[in-house]
PDB file of N, CA and C in Angstrom:
ATOM      1  N   MET A   1       0.850  -1.163   0.000  1.00 67.00           N
ATOM      2  CA  MET A   1       0.000   0.000   0.000  1.00 67.00           C
ATOM      3  C   MET A   1       0.904   1.237   0.000  1.00 67.00           C
ATOM      4  N   SER A   2       0.691   2.088  -0.963  1.00 80.00           N
ATOM      5  CA  SER A   2       1.520   3.275  -1.097  1.00 80.00           C
ATOM      6  C   SER A   2       0.963   4.409  -0.219  1.00 80.00           C
ATOM      7  N   PHE A   3       1.760   5.433  -0.106  1.00 83.00           N
ATOM      8  CA  PHE A   3       1.354   6.580   0.701  1.00 83.00           C
ATOM      9  C   PHE A   3       0.130   7.262   0.105  1.00 83.00           C
ATOM     10  N   SER A   4       0.052   7.363  -1.199  1.00 83.00           N
ATOM     11  CA  SER A   4      -1.097   8.014  -1.845  1.00 83.00           C
ATOM     12  C   SER A   4      -2.372   7.214  -1.586  1.00 83.00           C
ATOM     13  N   ASP A   5      -2.269   5.857  -1.590  1.00 85.00           N
ATOM     14  CA  ASP A   5      -3.445   5.034  -1.273  1.00 85.00           C
ATOM     15  C   ASP A   5      -3.888   5.282   0.178  1.00 85.00           C
ATOM     16  N   HIS A   6      -2.916   5.331   1.052  1.00 83.00           N
ATOM     17  CA  HIS A   6      -3.213   5.580   2.457  1.00 83.00           C
ATOM     18  C   HIS A   6      -3.870   6.944   2.635  1.00 83.00           C
ATOM     19  N   LEU A   7      -3.364   7.946   1.929  1.00 84.00           N
ATOM     20  CA  LEU A   7      -3.924   9.294   1.997  1.00 84.00           C
ATOM     21  C   LEU A   7      -5.345   9.319   1.449  1.00 84.00           C
ATOM     22  N   ASP A   8      -5.584   8.605   0.358  1.00 86.00           N
ATOM     23  CA  ASP A   8      -6.936   8.532  -0.215  1.00 86.00           C
ATOM     24  C   ASP A   8      -7.908   7.890   0.778  1.00 86.00           C
ATOM     25  N   ASN A   9      -7.464   6.827   1.427  1.00 85.00           N
ATOM     26  CA  ASN A   9      -8.317   6.172   2.428  1.00 85.00           C
ATOM     27  C   ASN A   9      -8.635   7.118   3.589  1.00 85.00           C
ATOM     28  N   PHE A  10      -7.652   7.836   4.018  1.00 83.00           N
ATOM     29  CA  PHE A  10      -7.841   8.776   5.117  1.00 83.00           C
ATOM     30  C   PHE A  10      -8.852   9.853   4.729  1.00 83.00           C
ATOM     31  N   ILE A  11      -8.730  10.400   3.536  1.00 85.00           N
ATOM     32  CA  ILE A  11      -9.643  11.451   3.072  1.00 85.00           C
ATOM     33  C   ILE A  11     -11.058  10.904   2.960  1.00 85.00           C
ATOM     34  N   LYS A  12     -11.203   9.684   2.456  1.00 83.00           N
ATOM     35  CA  LYS A  12     -12.535   9.074   2.345  1.00 83.00           C
ATOM     36  C   LYS A  12     -13.164   8.887   3.715  1.00 83.00           C
ATOM     37  N   GLN A  13     -12.374   8.417   4.680  1.00 82.00           N
ATOM     38  CA  GLN A  13     -12.910   8.220   6.028  1.00 82.00           C
ATOM     39  C   GLN A  13     -13.320   9.552   6.659  1.00 82.00           C
ATOM     40  N   ARG A  14     -12.537  10.563   6.436  1.00 79.00           N
ATOM     41  CA  ARG A  14     -12.849  11.866   7.001  1.00 79.00           C
ATOM     42  C   ARG A  14     -14.128  12.422   6.399  1.00 79.00           C
ATOM     43  N   GLU A  15     -14.311  12.252   5.086  1.00 80.00           N
ATOM     44  CA  GLU A  15     -15.527  12.723   4.431  1.00 80.00           C
ATOM     45  C   GLU A  15     -16.732  11.908   4.878  1.00 80.00           C
ATOM     46  N   GLN A  16     -16.527  10.636   5.110  1.00 78.00           N
ATOM     47  CA  GLN A  16     -17.614   9.757   5.478  1.00 78.00           C
ATOM     48  C   GLN A  16     -18.103  10.035   6.908  1.00 78.00           C
ATOM     49  N   PHE A  17     -17.193  10.201   7.835  1.00 72.00           N
ATOM     50  CA  PHE A  17     -17.567  10.386   9.237  1.00 72.00           C
ATOM     51  C   PHE A  17     -17.604  11.847   9.663  1.00 72.00           C
ATOM     52  N   GLY A  18     -17.211  12.722   8.804  1.00 65.00           N
ATOM     53  CA  GLY A  18     -17.178  14.135   9.161  1.00 65.00           C
ATOM     54  C   GLY A  18     -15.905  14.449   9.925  1.00 65.00           C
ATOM     55  N   HIS A  19     -15.501  15.667   9.829  1.00 58.00           N
ATOM     56  CA  HIS A  19     -14.247  16.077  10.487  1.00 58.00           C
ATOM     57  C   HIS A  19     -14.520  16.331  11.959  1.00 58.00           C
ATOM     58  N   GLN A  20     -13.810  15.630  12.845  1.00 59.00           N
ATOM     59  CA  GLN A  20     -13.936  15.829  14.285  1.00 59.00           C
ATOM     60  C   GLN A  20     -12.639  16.453  14.804  1.00 59.00           C
ATOM     61  N   PRO A  21     -12.742  17.489  15.604  1.00 56.00           N
ATOM     62  CA  PRO A  21     -11.518  18.121  16.112  1.00 56.00           C
ATOM     63  C   PRO A  21     -10.769  17.185  17.067  1.00 56.00           C
ATOM     64  N   ASN A  22      -9.467  17.324  17.053  1.00 57.00           N
ATOM     65  CA  ASN A  22      -8.630  16.512  17.930  1.00 57.00           C
ATOM     66  C   ASN A  22      -8.846  16.893  19.383  1.00 57.00           C
ATOM     67  N   ARG A  23      -8.475  15.988  20.257  1.00 53.00           N
ATOM     68  CA  ARG A  23      -8.543  16.300  21.685  1.00 53.00           C
ATOM     69  C   ARG A  23      -7.617  17.455  22.038  1.00 53.00           C
ATOM     70  N   MET A  24      -6.467  17.500  21.387  1.00 53.00           N
ATOM     71  CA  MET A  24      -5.503  18.558  21.691  1.00 53.00           C
ATOM     72  C   MET A  24      -6.083  19.932  21.360  1.00 53.00           C
ATOM     73  N   GLN A  25      -6.845  20.000  20.286  1.00 55.00           N
ATOM     74  CA  GLN A  25      -7.440  21.281  19.925  1.00 55.00           C
ATOM     75  C   GLN A  25      -8.448  21.713  20.987  1.00 55.00           C
ATOM     76  N   LYS A  26      -9.213  20.780  21.517  1.00 58.00           N
ATOM     77  CA  LYS A  26     -10.177  21.120  22.553  1.00 58.00           C
ATOM     78  C   LYS A  26      -9.459  21.510  23.839  1.00 58.00           C
ATOM     79  N   ARG A  27      -8.416  20.785  24.172  1.00 60.00           N
ATOM     80  CA  ARG A  27      -7.703  21.004  25.425  1.00 60.00           C
ATOM     81  C   ARG A  27      -6.985  22.346  25.430  1.00 60.00           C
ATOM     82  N   ASN A  28      -6.473  22.772  24.282  1.00 60.00           N
ATOM     83  CA  ASN A  28      -5.706  24.012  24.216  1.00 60.00           C
ATOM     84  C   ASN A  28      -6.579  25.245  24.032  1.00 60.00           C
ATOM     85  N   SER A  29      -7.876  25.058  23.815  1.00 64.00           N
ATOM     86  CA  SER A  29      -8.729  26.224  23.618  1.00 64.00           C
ATOM     87  C   SER A  29      -8.914  26.936  24.955  1.00 64.00           C
ATOM     88  N   TYR A  30      -8.952  28.250  24.920  1.00 64.00           N
ATOM     89  CA  TYR A  30      -9.057  29.049  26.129  1.00 64.00           C
ATOM     90  C   TYR A  30     -10.520  29.254  26.492  1.00 64.00           C
ATOM     91  N   ILE A  31     -10.794  29.224  27.766  1.00 65.00           N
ATOM     92  CA  ILE A  31     -12.146  29.417  28.253  1.00 65.00           C
ATOM     93  C   ILE A  31     -12.219  30.824  28.844  1.00 65.00           C
ATOM     94  N   VAL A  32     -13.211  31.573  28.439  1.00 63.00           N
ATOM     95  CA  VAL A  32     -13.378  32.923  28.959  1.00 63.00           C
ATOM     96  C   VAL A  32     -14.071  32.819  30.305  1.00 63.00           C
ATOM     97  N   VAL A  33     -13.433  33.368  31.322  1.00 66.00           N
ATOM     98  CA  VAL A  33     -13.969  33.300  32.672  1.00 66.00           C
ATOM     99  C   VAL A  33     -14.334  34.705  33.116  1.00 66.00           C
ATOM    100  N   ASP A  34     -15.468  34.829  33.765  1.00 74.00           N
ATOM    101  CA  ASP A  34     -15.873  36.140  34.274  1.00 74.00           C
ATOM    102  C   ASP A  34     -14.891  36.595  35.345  1.00 74.00           C
ATOM    103  N   ALA A  35     -14.675  37.882  35.403  1.00 73.00           N
ATOM    104  CA  ALA A  35     -13.741  38.445  36.380  1.00 73.00           C
ATOM    105  C   ALA A  35     -14.286  38.247  37.783  1.00 73.00           C
ATOM    106  N   THR A  36     -13.399  37.934  38.708  1.00 81.00           N
ATOM    107  CA  THR A  36     -13.810  37.778  40.102  1.00 81.00           C
ATOM    108  C   THR A  36     -13.870  39.138  40.775  1.00 81.00           C
ATOM    109  N   ASP A  37     -14.471  39.177  41.944  1.00 83.00           N
ATOM    110  CA  ASP A  37     -14.559  40.434  42.687  1.00 83.00           C
ATOM    111  C   ASP A  37     -13.166  40.957  43.028  1.00 83.00           C
ATOM    112  N   GLN A  38     -12.256  40.034  43.348  1.00 85.00           N
ATOM    113  CA  GLN A  38     -10.899  40.448  43.711  1.00 85.00           C
ATOM    114  C   GLN A  38     -10.180  41.067  42.513  1.00 85.00           C
ATOM    115  N   SER A  39     -10.335  40.462  41.330  1.00 85.00           N
ATOM    116  CA  SER A  39      -9.664  41.021  40.158  1.00 85.00           C
ATOM    117  C   SER A  39     -10.275  42.365  39.768  1.00 85.00           C
ATOM    118  N   LYS A  40     -11.582  42.489  39.941  1.00 87.00           N
ATOM    119  CA  LYS A  40     -12.229  43.783  39.658  1.00 87.00           C
ATOM    120  C   LYS A  40     -11.715  44.852  40.614  1.00 87.00           C
ATOM    121  N   ALA A  41     -11.564  44.484  41.881  1.00 89.00           N
ATOM    122  CA  ALA A  41     -11.070  45.442  42.874  1.00 89.00           C
ATOM    123  C   ALA A  41      -9.633  45.840  42.563  1.00 89.00           C
ATOM    124  N   ARG A  42      -8.810  44.865  42.141  1.00 89.00           N
ATOM    125  CA  ARG A  42      -7.418  45.149  41.797  1.00 89.00           C
ATOM    126  C   ARG A  42      -7.345  46.124  40.628  1.00 89.00           C
ATOM    127  N   GLU A  43      -8.184  45.895  39.621  1.00 90.00           N
ATOM    128  CA  GLU A  43      -8.204  46.790  38.458  1.00 90.00           C
ATOM    129  C   GLU A  43      -8.675  48.187  38.856  1.00 90.00           C
ATOM    130  N   ALA A  44      -9.686  48.253  39.707  1.00 90.00           N
ATOM    131  CA  ALA A  44     -10.206  49.550  40.138  1.00 90.00           C
ATOM    132  C   ALA A  44      -9.152  50.323  40.930  1.00 90.00           C
ATOM    133  N   MET A  45      -8.401  49.619  41.778  1.00 90.00           N
ATOM    134  CA  MET A  45      -7.345  50.281  42.548  1.00 90.00           C
ATOM    135  C   MET A  45      -6.246  50.797  41.628  1.00 90.00           C
ATOM    136  N   ALA A  46      -5.860  50.007  40.643  1.00 88.00           N
ATOM    137  CA  ALA A  46      -4.825  50.438  39.707  1.00 88.00           C
ATOM    138  C   ALA A  46      -5.279  51.670  38.927  1.00 88.00           C
ATOM    139  N   LYS A  47      -6.535  51.659  38.466  1.00 90.00           N
ATOM    140  CA  LYS A  47      -7.059  52.814  37.739  1.00 90.00           C
ATOM    141  C   LYS A  47      -7.085  54.049  38.637  1.00 90.00           C
ATOM    142  N   GLU A  48      -7.507  53.861  39.875  1.00 89.00           N
ATOM    143  CA  GLU A  48      -7.592  54.993  40.800  1.00 89.00           C
ATOM    144  C   GLU A  48      -6.213  55.566  41.101  1.00 89.00           C
ATOM    145  N   GLN A  49      -5.202  54.716  41.199  1.00 85.00           N
ATOM    146  CA  GLN A  49      -3.843  55.209  41.420  1.00 85.00           C
ATOM    147  C   GLN A  49      -3.359  56.014  40.222  1.00 85.00           C
ATOM    148  N   GLU A  50      -3.673  55.549  39.015  1.00 85.00           N
ATOM    149  CA  GLU A  50      -3.300  56.311  37.818  1.00 85.00           C
ATOM    150  C   GLU A  50      -3.993  57.665  37.814  1.00 85.00           C
ATOM    151  N   HIS A  51      -5.289  57.673  38.154  1.00 86.00           N
ATOM    152  CA  HIS A  51      -6.028  58.943  38.181  1.00 86.00           C
ATOM    153  C   HIS A  51      -5.486  59.874  39.261  1.00 86.00           C
ATOM    154  N   ALA A  52      -5.070  59.303  40.401  1.00 83.00           N
ATOM    155  CA  ALA A  52      -4.516  60.122  41.484  1.00 83.00           C
ATOM    156  C   ALA A  52      -3.230  60.799  41.026  1.00 83.00           C
ATOM    157  N   THR A  53      -2.417  60.078  40.272  1.00 79.00           N
ATOM    158  CA  THR A  53      -1.184  60.667  39.755  1.00 79.00           C
ATOM    159  C   THR A  53      -1.507  61.842  38.828  1.00 79.00           C
ATOM    160  N   LEU A  54      -2.460  61.641  37.939  1.00 81.00           N
ATOM    161  CA  LEU A  54      -2.843  62.714  37.010  1.00 81.00           C
ATOM    162  C   LEU A  54      -3.433  63.914  37.759  1.00 81.00           C
ATOM    163  N   ARG A  55      -4.286  63.635  38.758  1.00 82.00           N
ATOM    164  CA  ARG A  55      -4.877  64.745  39.527  1.00 82.00           C
ATOM    165  C   ARG A  55      -3.808  65.525  40.276  1.00 82.00           C
ATOM    166  N   ALA A  56      -2.848  64.818  40.850  1.00 78.00           N
ATOM    167  CA  ALA A  56      -1.782  65.503  41.594  1.00 78.00           C
ATOM    168  C   ALA A  56      -0.967  66.385  40.668  1.00 78.00           C
ATOM    169  N   GLU A  57      -0.702  65.903  39.459  1.00 75.00           N
ATOM    170  CA  GLU A  57       0.045  66.715  38.497  1.00 75.00           C
ATOM    171  C   GLU A  57      -0.746  67.943  38.093  1.00 75.00           C
ATOM    172  N   GLN A  58      -2.043  67.782  37.891  1.00 77.00           N
ATOM    173  CA  GLN A  58      -2.864  68.915  37.462  1.00 77.00           C
ATOM    174  C   GLN A  58      -3.027  69.943  38.586  1.00 77.00           C
ATOM    175  N   GLU A  59      -3.188  69.467  39.823  1.00 77.00           N
ATOM    176  CA  GLU A  59      -3.413  70.385  40.936  1.00 77.00           C
ATOM    177  C   GLU A  59      -2.164  71.204  41.267  1.00 77.00           C
ATOM    178  N   THR A  60      -1.005  70.581  41.220  1.00 76.00           N
ATOM    179  CA  THR A  60       0.217  71.281  41.610  1.00 76.00           C
ATOM    180  C   THR A  60       1.017  71.783  40.420  1.00 76.00           C
ATOM    181  N   LYS A  61       0.617  71.414  39.237  1.00 73.00           N
ATOM    182  CA  LYS A  61       1.317  71.799  38.002  1.00 73.00           C
ATOM    183  C   LYS A  61       2.765  71.304  37.998  1.00 73.00           C
ATOM    184  N   GLN A  62       3.026  70.212  38.707  1.00 74.00           N
ATOM    185  CA  GLN A  62       4.363  69.623  38.740  1.00 74.00           C
ATOM    186  C   GLN A  62       4.251  68.131  38.449  1.00 74.00           C
ATOM    187  N   TYR A  63       5.330  67.602  37.923  1.00 76.00           N
ATOM    188  CA  TYR A  63       5.380  66.175  37.619  1.00 76.00           C
ATOM    189  C   TYR A  63       5.410  65.370  38.915  1.00 76.00           C
ATOM    190  N   HIS A  64       4.639  64.296  38.988  1.00 73.00           N
ATOM    191  CA  HIS A  64       4.627  63.396  40.133  1.00 73.00           C
ATOM    192  C   HIS A  64       4.990  61.986  39.684  1.00 73.00           C
ATOM    193  N   GLN A  65       5.638  61.246  40.576  1.00 78.00           N
ATOM    194  CA  GLN A  65       5.910  59.840  40.315  1.00 78.00           C
ATOM    195  C   GLN A  65       5.162  59.033  41.361  1.00 78.00           C
ATOM    196  N   ARG A  66       4.900  57.796  41.017  1.00 75.00           N
ATOM    197  CA  ARG A  66       4.230  56.942  41.982  1.00 75.00           C
ATOM    198  C   ARG A  66       5.251  55.969  42.557  1.00 75.00           C
ATOM    199  N   ILE A  67       5.411  56.002  43.873  1.00 77.00           N
ATOM    200  CA  ILE A  67       6.314  55.082  44.560  1.00 77.00           C
ATOM    201  C   ILE A  67       5.495  54.351  45.607  1.00 77.00           C
ATOM    202  N   ARG A  68       5.424  53.050  45.470  1.00 72.00           N
ATOM    203  CA  ARG A  68       4.663  52.198  46.392  1.00 72.00           C
ATOM    204  C   ARG A  68       3.233  52.702  46.562  1.00 72.00           C
ATOM    205  N   GLY A  69       2.611  53.100  45.457  1.00 71.00           N
ATOM    206  CA  GLY A  69       1.221  53.516  45.490  1.00 71.00           C
ATOM    207  C   GLY A  69       0.981  54.958  45.903  1.00 71.00           C
ATOM    208  N   ARG A  70       2.028  55.708  46.211  1.00 75.00           N
ATOM    209  CA  ARG A  70       1.879  57.107  46.605  1.00 75.00           C
ATOM    210  C   ARG A  70       2.386  58.023  45.512  1.00 75.00           C
ATOM    211  N   CYS A  71       1.700  59.148  45.331  1.00 75.00           N
ATOM    212  CA  CYS A  71       2.144  60.159  44.373  1.00 75.00           C
ATOM    213  C   CYS A  71       3.084  61.118  45.101  1.00 75.00           C
ATOM    214  N   VAL A  72       4.311  61.220  44.618  1.00 80.00           N
ATOM    215  CA  VAL A  72       5.287  62.092  45.270  1.00 80.00           C
ATOM    216  C   VAL A  72       5.988  62.947  44.215  1.00 80.00           C
ATOM    217  N   LEU A  73       6.481  64.079  44.667  1.00 79.00           N
ATOM    218  CA  LEU A  73       7.270  64.942  43.796  1.00 79.00           C
ATOM    219  C   LEU A  73       8.640  64.295  43.579  1.00 79.00           C
ATOM    220  N   PRO A  74       9.326  64.672  42.511  1.00 82.00           N
ATOM    221  CA  PRO A  74      10.661  64.090  42.277  1.00 82.00           C
ATOM    222  C   PRO A  74      11.629  64.336  43.430  1.00 82.00           C
ATOM    223  N   SER A  75      11.530  65.491  44.088  1.00 85.00           N
ATOM    224  CA  SER A  75      12.432  65.759  45.216  1.00 85.00           C
ATOM    225  C   SER A  75      12.145  64.812  46.380  1.00 85.00           C
ATOM    226  N   GLU A  76      10.861  64.530  46.624  1.00 85.00           N
ATOM    227  CA  GLU A  76      10.507  63.587  47.688  1.00 85.00           C
ATOM    228  C   GLU A  76      10.969  62.172  47.336  1.00 85.00           C
ATOM    229  N   ALA A  77      10.839  61.809  46.077  1.00 84.00           N
ATOM    230  CA  ALA A  77      11.284  60.489  45.643  1.00 84.00           C
ATOM    231  C   ALA A  77      12.792  60.345  45.817  1.00 84.00           C
ATOM    232  N   GLN A  78      13.513  61.402  45.497  1.00 83.00           N
ATOM    233  CA  GLN A  78      14.974  61.373  45.643  1.00 83.00           C
ATOM    234  C   GLN A  78      15.354  61.259  47.116  1.00 83.00           C
ATOM    235  N   ALA A  79      14.639  61.977  47.983  1.00 85.00           N
ATOM    236  CA  ALA A  79      14.918  61.907  49.424  1.00 85.00           C
ATOM    237  C   ALA A  79      14.648  60.500  49.955  1.00 85.00           C
ATOM    238  N   GLN A  80      13.566  59.881  49.504  1.00 81.00           N
ATOM    239  CA  GLN A  80      13.273  58.511  49.929  1.00 81.00           C
ATOM    240  C   GLN A  80      14.352  57.547  49.467  1.00 81.00           C
ATOM    241  N   GLN A  81      14.812  57.744  48.259  1.00 78.00           N
ATOM    242  CA  GLN A  81      15.848  56.864  47.728  1.00 78.00           C
ATOM    243  C   GLN A  81      17.155  57.030  48.500  1.00 78.00           C
ATOM    244  N   GLN A  82      17.509  58.252  48.867  1.00 79.00           N
ATOM    245  CA  GLN A  82      18.722  58.481  49.651  1.00 79.00           C
ATOM    246  C   GLN A  82      18.615  57.837  51.020  1.00 79.00           C
ATOM    247  N   ARG A  83      17.419  57.921  51.631  1.00 77.00           N
ATOM    248  CA  ARG A  83      17.224  57.296  52.940  1.00 77.00           C
ATOM    249  C   ARG A  83      17.408  55.784  52.848  1.00 77.00           C
ATOM    250  N   GLN A  84      16.950  55.194  51.750  1.00 73.00           N
ATOM    251  CA  GLN A  84      17.115  53.753  51.568  1.00 73.00           C
ATOM    252  C   GLN A  84      18.580  53.399  51.374  1.00 73.00           C
ATOM    253  N   ASN A  85      19.313  54.196  50.614  1.00 68.00           N
ATOM    254  CA  ASN A  85      20.715  53.903  50.329  1.00 68.00           C
ATOM    255  C   ASN A  85      21.619  54.128  51.531  1.00 68.00           C
ATOM    256  N   ASP A  86      21.213  55.007  52.453  1.00 64.00           N
ATOM    257  CA  ASP A  86      22.052  55.332  53.600  1.00 64.00           C
ATOM    258  C   ASP A  86      21.955  54.308  54.730  1.00 64.00           C
ATOM    259  N   THR A  87      21.155  53.278  54.558  1.00 65.00           N
ATOM    260  CA  THR A  87      21.016  52.289  55.626  1.00 65.00           C
ATOM    261  C   THR A  87      22.322  51.528  55.811  1.00 65.00           C
ATOM    262  N   ARG A  88      22.585  51.189  57.050  1.00 72.00           N
ATOM    263  CA  ARG A  88      23.821  50.515  57.413  1.00 72.00           C
ATOM    264  C   ARG A  88      23.696  49.024  57.080  1.00 72.00           C
ATOM    265  N   PRO A  89      24.745  48.399  56.552  1.00 74.00           N
ATOM    266  CA  PRO A  89      24.667  46.965  56.255  1.00 74.00           C
ATOM    267  C   PRO A  89      24.569  46.163  57.554  1.00 74.00           C
ATOM    268  N   ALA A  90      23.960  44.999  57.470  1.00 80.00           N
ATOM    269  CA  ALA A  90      23.765  44.156  58.642  1.00 80.00           C
ATOM    270  C   ALA A  90      25.096  43.629  59.153  1.00 80.00           C
ATOM    271  N   ASP A  91      25.249  43.615  60.467  1.00 86.00           N
ATOM    272  CA  ASP A  91      26.461  43.116  61.103  1.00 86.00           C
ATOM    273  C   ASP A  91      26.310  41.610  61.328  1.00 86.00           C
ATOM    274  N   PRO A  92      27.175  40.787  60.736  1.00 88.00           N
ATOM    275  CA  PRO A  92      27.025  39.326  60.869  1.00 88.00           C
ATOM    276  C   PRO A  92      27.146  38.857  62.322  1.00 88.00           C
ATOM    277  N   ASP A  93      27.984  39.521  63.118  1.00 91.00           N
ATOM    278  CA  ASP A  93      28.122  39.132  64.524  1.00 91.00           C
ATOM    279  C   ASP A  93      26.814  39.368  65.281  1.00 91.00           C
ATOM    280  N   ARG A  94      26.175  40.480  64.986  1.00 89.00           N
ATOM    281  CA  ARG A  94      24.901  40.792  65.657  1.00 89.00           C
ATOM    282  C   ARG A  94      23.824  39.792  65.243  1.00 89.00           C
ATOM    283  N   ILE A  95      23.791  39.432  63.961  1.00 90.00           N
ATOM    284  CA  ILE A  95      22.812  38.452  63.485  1.00 90.00           C
ATOM    285  C   ILE A  95      23.036  37.108  64.177  1.00 90.00           C
ATOM    286  N   ALA A  96      24.289  36.684  64.288  1.00 92.00           N
ATOM    287  CA  ALA A  96      24.606  35.415  64.961  1.00 92.00           C
ATOM    288  C   ALA A  96      24.186  35.475  66.426  1.00 92.00           C
ATOM    289  N   TYR A  97      24.419  36.616  67.074  1.00 94.00           N
ATOM    290  CA  TYR A  97      24.042  36.783  68.475  1.00 94.00           C
ATOM    291  C   TYR A  97      22.524  36.668  68.651  1.00 94.00           C
ATOM    292  N   ILE A  98      21.770  37.299  67.747  1.00 91.00           N
ATOM    293  CA  ILE A  98      20.303  37.250  67.818  1.00 91.00           C
ATOM    294  C   ILE A  98      19.813  35.823  67.595  1.00 91.00           C
ATOM    295  N   GLN A  99      20.406  35.111  66.651  1.00 92.00           N
ATOM    296  CA  GLN A  99      20.005  33.724  66.397  1.00 92.00           C
ATOM    297  C   GLN A  99      20.303  32.845  67.610  1.00 92.00           C
ATOM    298  N   GLN A 100      21.432  33.092  68.271  1.00 92.00           N
ATOM    299  CA  GLN A 100      21.778  32.335  69.472  1.00 92.00           C
ATOM    300  C   GLN A 100      20.758  32.592  70.587  1.00 92.00           C
ATOM    301  N   LEU A 101      20.343  33.857  70.724  1.00 92.00           N
ATOM    302  CA  LEU A 101      19.328  34.189  71.727  1.00 92.00           C
ATOM    303  C   LEU A 101      18.005  33.486  71.430  1.00 92.00           C
ATOM    304  N   LYS A 102      17.637  33.411  70.153  1.00 90.00           N
ATOM    305  CA  LYS A 102      16.405  32.723  69.763  1.00 90.00           C
ATOM    306  C   LYS A 102      16.477  31.242  70.126  1.00 90.00           C
ATOM    307  N   LYS A 103      17.627  30.612  69.854  1.00 89.00           N
ATOM    308  CA  LYS A 103      17.794  29.197  70.181  1.00 89.00           C
ATOM    309  C   LYS A 103      17.678  28.968  71.684  1.00 89.00           C
ATOM    310  N   GLU A 104      18.326  29.834  72.469  1.00 88.00           N
ATOM    311  CA  GLU A 104      18.263  29.705  73.918  1.00 88.00           C
ATOM    312  C   GLU A 104      16.835  29.883  74.423  1.00 88.00           C
ATOM    313  N   LEU A 105      16.111  30.825  73.826  1.00 87.00           N
ATOM    314  CA  LEU A 105      14.724  31.064  74.229  1.00 87.00           C
ATOM    315  C   LEU A 105      13.862  29.847  73.924  1.00 87.00           C
ATOM    316  N   LYS A 106      14.095  29.226  72.756  1.00 83.00           N
ATOM    317  CA  LYS A 106      13.341  28.017  72.407  1.00 83.00           C
ATOM    318  C   LYS A 106      13.658  26.893  73.384  1.00 83.00           C
ATOM    319  N   LEU A 107      14.932  26.734  73.748  1.00 81.00           N
ATOM    320  CA  LEU A 107      15.310  25.689  74.689  1.00 81.00           C
ATOM    321  C   LEU A 107      14.656  25.904  76.050  1.00 81.00           C
ATOM    322  N   LYS A 108      14.646  27.142  76.525  1.00 78.00           N
ATOM    323  CA  LYS A 108      13.985  27.456  77.797  1.00 78.00           C
ATOM    324  C   LYS A 108      12.500  27.164  77.723  1.00 78.00           C
ATOM    325  N   LYS A 109      11.894  27.502  76.591  1.00 74.00           N
ATOM    326  CA  LYS A 109      10.462  27.298  76.406  1.00 74.00           C
ATOM    327  C   LYS A 109      10.134  25.811  76.471  1.00 74.00           C
ATOM    328  N   TYR A 110      10.923  24.969  75.789  1.00 73.00           N
ATOM    329  CA  TYR A 110      10.656  23.536  75.772  1.00 73.00           C
ATOM    330  C   TYR A 110      10.965  22.885  77.129  1.00 73.00           C
ATOM    331  N   ASN A 111      11.942  23.399  77.844  1.00 74.00           N
ATOM    332  CA  ASN A 111      12.299  22.815  79.142  1.00 74.00           C
ATOM    333  C   ASN A 111      11.278  23.138  80.224  1.00 74.00           C
ATOM    334  N   THR A 112      10.605  24.247  80.116  1.00 68.00           N
ATOM    335  CA  THR A 112       9.623  24.629  81.138  1.00 68.00           C
ATOM    336  C   THR A 112       8.281  23.942  80.923  1.00 68.00           C
ATOM    337  N   GLU A 113       8.011  23.478  79.734  1.00 61.00           N
ATOM    338  CA  GLU A 113       6.706  22.850  79.450  1.00 61.00           C
ATOM    339  C   GLU A 113       6.634  21.432  79.927  1.00 61.00           C
TER     340      GLU A 113
END
């Protein structure tokens, strides 16, 4: 049986039984789901934050940026960034000391029970 014969048989069977979609086609199709209350609230909050930024710019006639959901002037944003950068790095000895205190506290807790 040649490939062309096999192809002819396949076409005849498809015409006879009608074309049925594969399981993969059904499985990969996307289902439209109604938005949940939480997703609607998230979208509403995002829109409101965008509108707040625009209102702040219009009211003060100055450019505003949004940092962590707040509308701030560029000078305020720069000050916040400097405060973040000026933080002191963690001292490994202090961290080890705190962890040791936690272990001792757990041991005391278990021994008293």
